[in-house]
mmCIF file of C-alpha atoms in Angstrom:
data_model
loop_
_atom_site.group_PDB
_atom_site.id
_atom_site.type_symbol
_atom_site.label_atom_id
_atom_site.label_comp_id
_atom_site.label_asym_id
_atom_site.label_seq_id
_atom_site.Cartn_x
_atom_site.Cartn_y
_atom_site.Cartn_z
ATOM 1 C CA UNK A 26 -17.007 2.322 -29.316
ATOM 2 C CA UNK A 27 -14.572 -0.624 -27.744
ATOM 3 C CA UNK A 28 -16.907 -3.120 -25.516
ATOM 4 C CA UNK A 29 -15.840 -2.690 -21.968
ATOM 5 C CA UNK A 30 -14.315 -5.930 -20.408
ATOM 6 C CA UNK A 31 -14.642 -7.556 -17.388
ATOM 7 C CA UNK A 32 -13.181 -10.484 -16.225
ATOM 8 C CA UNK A 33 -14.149 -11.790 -13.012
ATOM 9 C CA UNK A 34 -11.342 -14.024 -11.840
ATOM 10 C CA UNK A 35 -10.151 -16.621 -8.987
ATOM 11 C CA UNK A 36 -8.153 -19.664 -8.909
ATOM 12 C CA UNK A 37 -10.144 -20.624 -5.801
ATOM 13 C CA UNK A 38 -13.154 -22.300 -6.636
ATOM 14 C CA UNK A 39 -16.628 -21.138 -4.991
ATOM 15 C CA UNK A 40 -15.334 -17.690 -4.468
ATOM 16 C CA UNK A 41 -18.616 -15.982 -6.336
ATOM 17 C CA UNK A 42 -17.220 -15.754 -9.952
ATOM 18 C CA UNK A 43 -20.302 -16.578 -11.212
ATOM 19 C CA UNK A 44 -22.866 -14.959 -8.740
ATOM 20 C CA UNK A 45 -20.873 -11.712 -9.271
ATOM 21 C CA UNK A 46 -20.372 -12.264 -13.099
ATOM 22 C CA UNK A 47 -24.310 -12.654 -13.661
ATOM 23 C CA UNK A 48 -25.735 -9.942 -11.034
ATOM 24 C CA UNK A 49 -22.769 -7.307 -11.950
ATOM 25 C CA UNK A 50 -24.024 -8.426 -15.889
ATOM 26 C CA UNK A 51 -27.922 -7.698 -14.927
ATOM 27 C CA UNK A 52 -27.103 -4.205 -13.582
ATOM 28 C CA UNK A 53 -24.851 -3.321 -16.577
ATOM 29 C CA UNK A 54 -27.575 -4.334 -18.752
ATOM 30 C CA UNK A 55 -29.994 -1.714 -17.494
ATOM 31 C CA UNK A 56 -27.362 0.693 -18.769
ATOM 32 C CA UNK A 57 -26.506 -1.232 -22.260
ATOM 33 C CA UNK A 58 -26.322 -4.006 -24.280
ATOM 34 C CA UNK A 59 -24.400 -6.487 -21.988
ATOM 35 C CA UNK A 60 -23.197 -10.050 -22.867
ATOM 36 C CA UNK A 61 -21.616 -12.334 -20.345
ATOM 37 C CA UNK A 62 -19.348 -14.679 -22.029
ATOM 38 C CA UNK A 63 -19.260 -18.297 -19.904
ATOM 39 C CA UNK A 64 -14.936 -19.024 -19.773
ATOM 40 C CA UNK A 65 -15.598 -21.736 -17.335
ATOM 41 C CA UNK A 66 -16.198 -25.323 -18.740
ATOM 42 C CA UNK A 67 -18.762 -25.895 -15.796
ATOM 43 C CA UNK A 68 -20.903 -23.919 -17.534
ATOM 44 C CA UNK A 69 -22.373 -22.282 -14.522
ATOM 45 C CA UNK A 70 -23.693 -19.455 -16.485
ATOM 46 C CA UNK A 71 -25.312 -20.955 -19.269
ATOM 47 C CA UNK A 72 -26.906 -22.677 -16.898
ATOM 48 C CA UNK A 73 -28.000 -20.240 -14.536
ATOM 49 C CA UNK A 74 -29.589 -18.574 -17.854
ATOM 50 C CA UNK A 75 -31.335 -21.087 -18.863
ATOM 51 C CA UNK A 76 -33.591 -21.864 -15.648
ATOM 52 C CA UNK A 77 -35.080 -19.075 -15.433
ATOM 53 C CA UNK A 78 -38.910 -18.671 -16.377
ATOM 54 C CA UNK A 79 -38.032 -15.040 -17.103
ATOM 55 C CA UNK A 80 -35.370 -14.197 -20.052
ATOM 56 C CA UNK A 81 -32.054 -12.824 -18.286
ATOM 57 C CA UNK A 82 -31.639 -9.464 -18.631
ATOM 58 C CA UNK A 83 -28.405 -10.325 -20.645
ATOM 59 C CA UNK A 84 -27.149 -12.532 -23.083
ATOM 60 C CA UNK A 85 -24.845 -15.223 -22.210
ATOM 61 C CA UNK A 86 -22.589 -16.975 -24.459
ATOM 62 C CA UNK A 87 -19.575 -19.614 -24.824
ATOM 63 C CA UNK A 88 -16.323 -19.495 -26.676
ATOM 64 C CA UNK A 89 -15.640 -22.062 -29.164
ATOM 65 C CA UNK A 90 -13.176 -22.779 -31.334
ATOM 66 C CA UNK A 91 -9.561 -21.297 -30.895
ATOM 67 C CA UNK A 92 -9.701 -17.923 -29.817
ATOM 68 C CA UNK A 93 -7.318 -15.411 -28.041
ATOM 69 C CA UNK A 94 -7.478 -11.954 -26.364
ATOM 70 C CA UNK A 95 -8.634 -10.305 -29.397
ATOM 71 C CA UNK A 96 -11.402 -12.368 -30.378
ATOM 72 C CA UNK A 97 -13.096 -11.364 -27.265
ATOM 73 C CA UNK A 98 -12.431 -7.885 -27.737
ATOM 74 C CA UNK A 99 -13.735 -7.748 -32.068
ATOM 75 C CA UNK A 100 -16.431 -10.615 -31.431
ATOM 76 C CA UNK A 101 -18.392 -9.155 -28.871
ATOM 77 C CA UNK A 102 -18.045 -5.283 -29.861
ATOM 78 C CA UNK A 103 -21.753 -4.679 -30.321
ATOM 79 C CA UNK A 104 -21.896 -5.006 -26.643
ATOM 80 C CA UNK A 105 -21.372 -2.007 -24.747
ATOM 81 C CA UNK A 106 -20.364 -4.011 -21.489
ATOM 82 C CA UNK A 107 -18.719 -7.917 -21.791
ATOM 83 C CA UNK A 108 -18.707 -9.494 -18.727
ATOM 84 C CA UNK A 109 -16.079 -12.531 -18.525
ATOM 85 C CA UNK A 110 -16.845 -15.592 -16.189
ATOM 86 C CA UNK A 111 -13.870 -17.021 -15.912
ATOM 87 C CA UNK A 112 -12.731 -20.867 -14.392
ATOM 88 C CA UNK A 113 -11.202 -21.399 -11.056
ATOM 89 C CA UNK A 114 -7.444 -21.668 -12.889
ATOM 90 C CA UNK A 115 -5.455 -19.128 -13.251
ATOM 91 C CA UNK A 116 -2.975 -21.661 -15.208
ATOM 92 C CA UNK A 117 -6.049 -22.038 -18.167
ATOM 93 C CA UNK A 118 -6.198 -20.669 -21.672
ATOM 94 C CA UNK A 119 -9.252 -19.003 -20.718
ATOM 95 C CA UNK A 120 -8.210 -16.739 -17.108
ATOM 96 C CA UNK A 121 -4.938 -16.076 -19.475
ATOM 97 C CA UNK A 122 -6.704 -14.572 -22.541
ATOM 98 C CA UNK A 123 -9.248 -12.778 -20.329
ATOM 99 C CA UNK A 124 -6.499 -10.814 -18.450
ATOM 100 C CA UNK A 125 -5.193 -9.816 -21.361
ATOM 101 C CA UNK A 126 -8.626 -8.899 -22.581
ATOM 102 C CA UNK A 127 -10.147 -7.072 -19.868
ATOM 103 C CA UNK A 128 -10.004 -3.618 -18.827
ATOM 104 C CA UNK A 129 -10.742 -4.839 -15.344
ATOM 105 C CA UNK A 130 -10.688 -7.434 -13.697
ATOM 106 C CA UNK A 131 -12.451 -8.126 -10.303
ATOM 107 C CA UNK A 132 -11.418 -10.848 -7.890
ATOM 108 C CA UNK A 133 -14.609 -12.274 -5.368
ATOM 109 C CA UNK A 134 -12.610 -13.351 -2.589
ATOM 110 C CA UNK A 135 -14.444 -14.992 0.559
ATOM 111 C CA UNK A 136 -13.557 -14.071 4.605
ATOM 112 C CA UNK A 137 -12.072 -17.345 4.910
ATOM 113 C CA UNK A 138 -7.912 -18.057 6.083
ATOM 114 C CA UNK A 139 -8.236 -21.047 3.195
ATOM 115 C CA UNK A 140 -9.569 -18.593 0.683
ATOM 116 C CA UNK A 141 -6.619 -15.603 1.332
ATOM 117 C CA UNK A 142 -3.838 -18.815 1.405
ATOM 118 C CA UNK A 143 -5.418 -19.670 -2.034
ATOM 119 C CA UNK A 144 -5.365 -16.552 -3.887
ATOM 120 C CA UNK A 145 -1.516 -15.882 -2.757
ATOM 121 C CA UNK A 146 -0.902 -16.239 -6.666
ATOM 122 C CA UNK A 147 -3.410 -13.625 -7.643
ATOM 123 C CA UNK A 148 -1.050 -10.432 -7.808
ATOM 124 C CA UNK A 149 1.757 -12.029 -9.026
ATOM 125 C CA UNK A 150 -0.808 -13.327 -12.274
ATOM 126 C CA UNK A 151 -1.954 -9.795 -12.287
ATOM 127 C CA UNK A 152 1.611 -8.126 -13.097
ATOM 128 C CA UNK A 153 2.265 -10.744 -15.542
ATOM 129 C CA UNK A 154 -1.388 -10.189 -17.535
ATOM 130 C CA UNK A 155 0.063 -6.016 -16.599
ATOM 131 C CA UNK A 156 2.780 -6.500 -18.760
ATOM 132 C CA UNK A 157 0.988 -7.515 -21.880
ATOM 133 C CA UNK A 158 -2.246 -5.369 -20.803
ATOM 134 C CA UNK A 159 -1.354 -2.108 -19.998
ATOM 135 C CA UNK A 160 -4.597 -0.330 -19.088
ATOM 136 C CA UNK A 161 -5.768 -3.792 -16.711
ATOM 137 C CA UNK A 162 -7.060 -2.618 -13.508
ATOM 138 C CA UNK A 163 -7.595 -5.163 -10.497
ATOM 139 C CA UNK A 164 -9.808 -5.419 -7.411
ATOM 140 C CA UNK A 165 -10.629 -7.452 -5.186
ATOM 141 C CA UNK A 166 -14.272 -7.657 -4.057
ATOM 142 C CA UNK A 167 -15.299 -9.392 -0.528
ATOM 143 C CA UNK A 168 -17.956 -11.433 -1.126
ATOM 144 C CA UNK A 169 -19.724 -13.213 1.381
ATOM 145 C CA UNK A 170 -19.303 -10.354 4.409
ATOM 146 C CA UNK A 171 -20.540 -11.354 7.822
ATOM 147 C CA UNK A 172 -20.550 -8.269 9.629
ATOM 148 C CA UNK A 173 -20.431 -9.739 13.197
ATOM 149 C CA UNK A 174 -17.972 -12.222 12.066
ATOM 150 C CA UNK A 175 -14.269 -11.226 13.524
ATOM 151 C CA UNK A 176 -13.007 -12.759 10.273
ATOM 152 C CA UNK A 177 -14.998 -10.811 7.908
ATOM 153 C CA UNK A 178 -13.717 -7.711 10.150
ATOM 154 C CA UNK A 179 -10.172 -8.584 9.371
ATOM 155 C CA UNK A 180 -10.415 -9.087 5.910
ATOM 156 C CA UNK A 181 -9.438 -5.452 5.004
ATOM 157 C CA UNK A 182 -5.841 -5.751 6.752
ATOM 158 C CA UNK A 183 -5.225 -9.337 6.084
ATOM 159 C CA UNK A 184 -5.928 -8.113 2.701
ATOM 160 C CA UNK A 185 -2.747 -5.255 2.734
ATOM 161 C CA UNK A 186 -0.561 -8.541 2.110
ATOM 162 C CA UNK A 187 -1.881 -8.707 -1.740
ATOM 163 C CA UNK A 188 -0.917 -5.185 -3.168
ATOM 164 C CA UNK A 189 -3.989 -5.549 -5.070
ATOM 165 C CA UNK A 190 -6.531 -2.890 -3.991
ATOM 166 C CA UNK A 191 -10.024 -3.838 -2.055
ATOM 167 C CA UNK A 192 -13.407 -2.297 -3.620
ATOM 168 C CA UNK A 193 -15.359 -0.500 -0.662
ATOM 169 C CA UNK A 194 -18.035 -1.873 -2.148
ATOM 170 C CA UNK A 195 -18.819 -5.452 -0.282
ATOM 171 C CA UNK A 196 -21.493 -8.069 -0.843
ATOM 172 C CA UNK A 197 -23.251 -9.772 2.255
ATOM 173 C CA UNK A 198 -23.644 -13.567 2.669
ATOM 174 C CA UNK A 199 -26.964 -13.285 1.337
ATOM 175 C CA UNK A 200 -29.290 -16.241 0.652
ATOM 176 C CA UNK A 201 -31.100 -14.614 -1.766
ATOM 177 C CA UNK A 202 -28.117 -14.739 -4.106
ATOM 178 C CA UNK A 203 -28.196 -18.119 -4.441
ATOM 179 C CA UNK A 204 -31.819 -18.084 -4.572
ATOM 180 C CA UNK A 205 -31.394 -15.704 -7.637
ATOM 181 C CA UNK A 206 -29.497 -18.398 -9.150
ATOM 182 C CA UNK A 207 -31.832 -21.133 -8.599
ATOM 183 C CA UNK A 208 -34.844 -19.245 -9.685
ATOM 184 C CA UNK A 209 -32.500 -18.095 -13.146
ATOM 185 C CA UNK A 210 -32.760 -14.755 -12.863
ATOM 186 C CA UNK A 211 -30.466 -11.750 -11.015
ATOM 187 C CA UNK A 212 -31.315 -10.160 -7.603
ATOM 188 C CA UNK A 213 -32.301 -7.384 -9.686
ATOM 189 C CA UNK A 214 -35.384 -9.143 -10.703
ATOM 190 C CA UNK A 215 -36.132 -10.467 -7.185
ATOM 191 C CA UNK A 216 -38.305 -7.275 -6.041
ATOM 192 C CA UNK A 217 -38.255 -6.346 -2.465
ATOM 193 C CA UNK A 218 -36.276 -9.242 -1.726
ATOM 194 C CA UNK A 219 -33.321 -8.475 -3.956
ATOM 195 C CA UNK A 220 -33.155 -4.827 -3.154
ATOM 196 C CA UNK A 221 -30.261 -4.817 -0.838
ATOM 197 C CA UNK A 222 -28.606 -7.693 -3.008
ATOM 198 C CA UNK A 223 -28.873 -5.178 -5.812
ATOM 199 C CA UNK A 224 -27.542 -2.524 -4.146
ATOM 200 C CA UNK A 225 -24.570 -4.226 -3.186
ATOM 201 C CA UNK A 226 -24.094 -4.644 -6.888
ATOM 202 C CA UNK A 227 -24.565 -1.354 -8.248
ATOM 203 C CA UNK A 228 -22.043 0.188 -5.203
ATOM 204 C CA UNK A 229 -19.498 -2.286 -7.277
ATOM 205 C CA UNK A 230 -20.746 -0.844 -10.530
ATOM 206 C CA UNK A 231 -20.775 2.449 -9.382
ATOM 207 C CA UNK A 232 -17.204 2.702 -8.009
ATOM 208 C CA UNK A 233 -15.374 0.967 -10.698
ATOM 209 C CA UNK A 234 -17.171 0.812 -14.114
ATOM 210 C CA UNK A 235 -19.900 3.240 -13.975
ATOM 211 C CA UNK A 236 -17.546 6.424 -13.156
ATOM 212 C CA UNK B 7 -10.924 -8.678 16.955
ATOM 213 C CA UNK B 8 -7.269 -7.614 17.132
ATOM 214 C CA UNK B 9 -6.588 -11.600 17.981
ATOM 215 C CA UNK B 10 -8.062 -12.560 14.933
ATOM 216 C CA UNK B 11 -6.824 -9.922 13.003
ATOM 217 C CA UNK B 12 -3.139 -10.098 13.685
ATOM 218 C CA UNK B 13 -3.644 -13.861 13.451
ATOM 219 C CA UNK B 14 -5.061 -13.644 10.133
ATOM 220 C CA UNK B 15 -2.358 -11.156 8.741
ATOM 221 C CA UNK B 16 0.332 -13.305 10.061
ATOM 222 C CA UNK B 17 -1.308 -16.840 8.662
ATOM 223 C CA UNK B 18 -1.106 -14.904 5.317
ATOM 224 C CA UNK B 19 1.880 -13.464 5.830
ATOM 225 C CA UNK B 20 3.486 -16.810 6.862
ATOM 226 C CA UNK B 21 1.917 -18.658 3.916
ATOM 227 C CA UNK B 22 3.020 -15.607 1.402
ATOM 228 C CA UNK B 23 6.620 -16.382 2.542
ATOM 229 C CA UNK B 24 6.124 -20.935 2.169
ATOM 230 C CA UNK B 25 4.441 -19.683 -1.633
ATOM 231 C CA UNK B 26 7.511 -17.686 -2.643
ATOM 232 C CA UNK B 27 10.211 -19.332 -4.277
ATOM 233 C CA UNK B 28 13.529 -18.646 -2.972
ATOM 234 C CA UNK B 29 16.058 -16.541 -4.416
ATOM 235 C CA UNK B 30 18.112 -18.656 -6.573
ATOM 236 C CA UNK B 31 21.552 -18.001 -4.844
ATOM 237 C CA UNK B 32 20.173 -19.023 -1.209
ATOM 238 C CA UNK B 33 19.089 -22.224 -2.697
ATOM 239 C CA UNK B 34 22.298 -23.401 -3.802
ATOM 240 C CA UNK B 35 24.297 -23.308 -0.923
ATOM 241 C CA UNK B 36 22.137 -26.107 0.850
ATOM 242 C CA UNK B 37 22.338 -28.127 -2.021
ATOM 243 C CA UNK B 38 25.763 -27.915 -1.554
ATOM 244 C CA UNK B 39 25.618 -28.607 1.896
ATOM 245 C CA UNK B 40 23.680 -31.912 1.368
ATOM 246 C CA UNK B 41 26.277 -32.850 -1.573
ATOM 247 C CA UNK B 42 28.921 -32.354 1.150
ATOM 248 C CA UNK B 43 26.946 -34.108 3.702
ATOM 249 C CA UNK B 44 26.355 -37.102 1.596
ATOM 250 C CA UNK B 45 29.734 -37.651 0.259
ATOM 251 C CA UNK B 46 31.841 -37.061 4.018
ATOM 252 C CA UNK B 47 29.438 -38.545 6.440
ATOM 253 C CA UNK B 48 29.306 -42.348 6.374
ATOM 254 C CA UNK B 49 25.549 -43.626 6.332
ATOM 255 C CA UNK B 50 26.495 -46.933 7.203
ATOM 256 C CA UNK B 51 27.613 -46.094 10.770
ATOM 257 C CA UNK B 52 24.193 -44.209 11.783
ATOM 258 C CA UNK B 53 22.376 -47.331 12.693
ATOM 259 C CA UNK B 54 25.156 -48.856 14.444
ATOM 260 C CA UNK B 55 25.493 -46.007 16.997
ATOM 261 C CA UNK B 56 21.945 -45.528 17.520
ATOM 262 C CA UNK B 57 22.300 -49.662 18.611
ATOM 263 C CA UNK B 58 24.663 -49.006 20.793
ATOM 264 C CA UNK B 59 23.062 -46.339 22.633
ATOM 265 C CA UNK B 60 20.526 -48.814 22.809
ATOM 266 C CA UNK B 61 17.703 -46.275 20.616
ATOM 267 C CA UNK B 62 17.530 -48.501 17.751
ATOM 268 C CA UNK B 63 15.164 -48.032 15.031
ATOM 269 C CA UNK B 64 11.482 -49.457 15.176
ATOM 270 C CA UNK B 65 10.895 -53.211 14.091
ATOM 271 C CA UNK B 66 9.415 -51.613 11.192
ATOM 272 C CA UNK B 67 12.462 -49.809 10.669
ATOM 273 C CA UNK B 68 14.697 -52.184 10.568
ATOM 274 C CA UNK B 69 12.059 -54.772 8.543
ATOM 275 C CA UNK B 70 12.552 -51.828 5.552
ATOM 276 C CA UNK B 71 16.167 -51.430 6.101
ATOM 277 C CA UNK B 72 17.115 -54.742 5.588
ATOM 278 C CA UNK B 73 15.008 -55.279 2.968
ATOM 279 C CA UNK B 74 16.743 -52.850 1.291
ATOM 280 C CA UNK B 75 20.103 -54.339 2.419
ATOM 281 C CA UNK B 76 19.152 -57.595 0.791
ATOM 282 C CA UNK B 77 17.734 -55.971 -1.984
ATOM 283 C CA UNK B 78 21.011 -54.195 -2.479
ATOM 284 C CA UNK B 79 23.115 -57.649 -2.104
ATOM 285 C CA UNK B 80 20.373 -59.219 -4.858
ATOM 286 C CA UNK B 81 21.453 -56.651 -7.293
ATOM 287 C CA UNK B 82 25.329 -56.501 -6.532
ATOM 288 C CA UNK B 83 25.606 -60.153 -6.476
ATOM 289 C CA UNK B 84 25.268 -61.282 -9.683
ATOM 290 C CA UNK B 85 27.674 -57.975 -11.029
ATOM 291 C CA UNK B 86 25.621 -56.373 -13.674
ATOM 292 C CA UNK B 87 22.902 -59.277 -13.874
ATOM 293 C CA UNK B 88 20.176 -59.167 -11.026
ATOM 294 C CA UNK B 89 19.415 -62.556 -9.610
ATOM 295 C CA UNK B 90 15.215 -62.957 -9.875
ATOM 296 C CA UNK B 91 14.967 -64.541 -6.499
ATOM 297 C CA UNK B 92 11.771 -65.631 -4.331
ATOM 298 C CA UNK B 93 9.588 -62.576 -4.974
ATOM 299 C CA UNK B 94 6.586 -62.871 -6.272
ATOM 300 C CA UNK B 95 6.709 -60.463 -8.360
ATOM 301 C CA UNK B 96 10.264 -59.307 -9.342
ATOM 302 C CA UNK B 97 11.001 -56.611 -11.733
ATOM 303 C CA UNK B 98 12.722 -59.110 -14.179
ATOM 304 C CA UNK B 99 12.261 -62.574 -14.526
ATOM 305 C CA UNK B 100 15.928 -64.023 -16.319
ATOM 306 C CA UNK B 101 14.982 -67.042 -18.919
ATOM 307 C CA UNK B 102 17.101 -70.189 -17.213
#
């Protein structure tokens, strides 16, 4: 059985590629073997893995070497989920290959004017990776939600200019996210703290991956 | 709410439309405008009717345009040959 792929992708930089990559990996690895593969040369995830006292609940791995589209999809088939954190470039080798890669690809994108201006590029990328990747599917996931905020509240209709459809699924500005990340491990792990954190993750799972 | 919703649509909106490029056959006829522009209207007699209307450019202004004026006599002076002159630093220094 193929490995299912994927990518989470923004040219913008601090949108939550990596906070989404690792928690959305930690909740796919309670249903199989899951592998997040670290695309960005910050190294964010490797990193993020190796801090923790406790092992993360999946494995996390770089590319080296030339690779391509393919690689990703042969070289990590023993996975059941590959999860694909990708740099904040949508002009790199790596964003490229992983569009072509993926079966889906989700885009974090933050309630900020600077943030929607940035990502302008996003669907136009996304038909070009459509043409050689037929079965890619795109959303874009709000990340950071304040739900007083009149600028988190306008997200959804700002968001009508993109053509790229929004996940219902949102995740809070949470603090215990990037606590999760200093302490290594995913919210999943956090107990009682992490259980709305979690949740917010599996509602992404649930509606996109896990149908 | 609605302020900052129809402000954020239109901020997105507005930027979609500066990110696209334009359609290749609206761009060319202002490039042929300017071409047009450039070749019929004499630069030279800009400044002078600004003086006269007494509007003249800023000292600094004029400090750049006649540098440039000089720098433009430097070059055509000597025909093909530029004349290295009092700069400090010119771009070529000629062997005497």
């Amino acid at each position: 059985m193929p490995t299912h792929v994927t990518a989470v992708v923004n040219q913008k930089g601090g949108a939550g590629k990596t906070t989404l990559a690792m928690n959305l990996a930690a909740g796919l690895a309670r249903r199989g073997e899951t592998v997040v593969v670290d695309l960005d040369p910050q190294g964010s995830s490797i990193q993020w893995a190796t801090l923790g006292s406790a092992p993360f609940p999946a494995t996390v791995k770089q590319m080296s070497g030339k690779w391509d589209a393919q690689s990703i999809q042969k070289g990590f088939r023993a996975y059941r989920y590959t999860v694909l954190d990708c740099p904040p470039s949508l002009d790199s080798h790596a964003s490229l290959q992983a569009l072509r890669a993926c079966d889906l690809a989700l885009i974090p994108i933050l309630p900020s004017p600077v943030d929607l201006w940035a990502s302008l590029r996003l669907p136009q990328e996304i038909a070009e990776a459509r043409k050689v990747n037929r079965k890619l599917r795109a959303f874009l996931v709000l990340n950071q939600m304040e739900p007083r905020s009149a600028l988190s509240g306008s997200m959804r209709e700002a968001l009508e200019e993109f053509d790229i459809p929004v996940l219902e699924a949102v995740m809070r500005r949470r603090a215990v996210y990037r606590g999760a990340a200093l302490d290594g491990v995913s919210v999943y792990q956090l107990g009682g703290r992490g259980i709305q954190a979690a949740a917010e993750i599996e509602a992404v799972i649930n509606e996109v991956i896990a149908t | 709410m609605t302020t900052t919703k129809n402000k954020l649509s239109a901020s997105v909106r507005q930027a979609k439309a500066t990110q696209t490029p334009e359609p290749q056959a609206e761009a060319k006829p202002p490039a042929k405008a300017a071409t047009a522009a450039d070749t019929s209207t004499p630069a030279k007699t800009k400044p002078r009717a600004s003086a006269k209307a007494g509007a003249g450019p800023t000292p600094k202004q004029q400090t750049k345009s006649s540098t440039a004026a000089q720098t433009t006599r430097k070059k055509m002076s000597g025909g093909a040959v530029p004349e290295s002159g009092t700069a400090l630093f010119p771009d070529r220094i000629w062997p005497d």
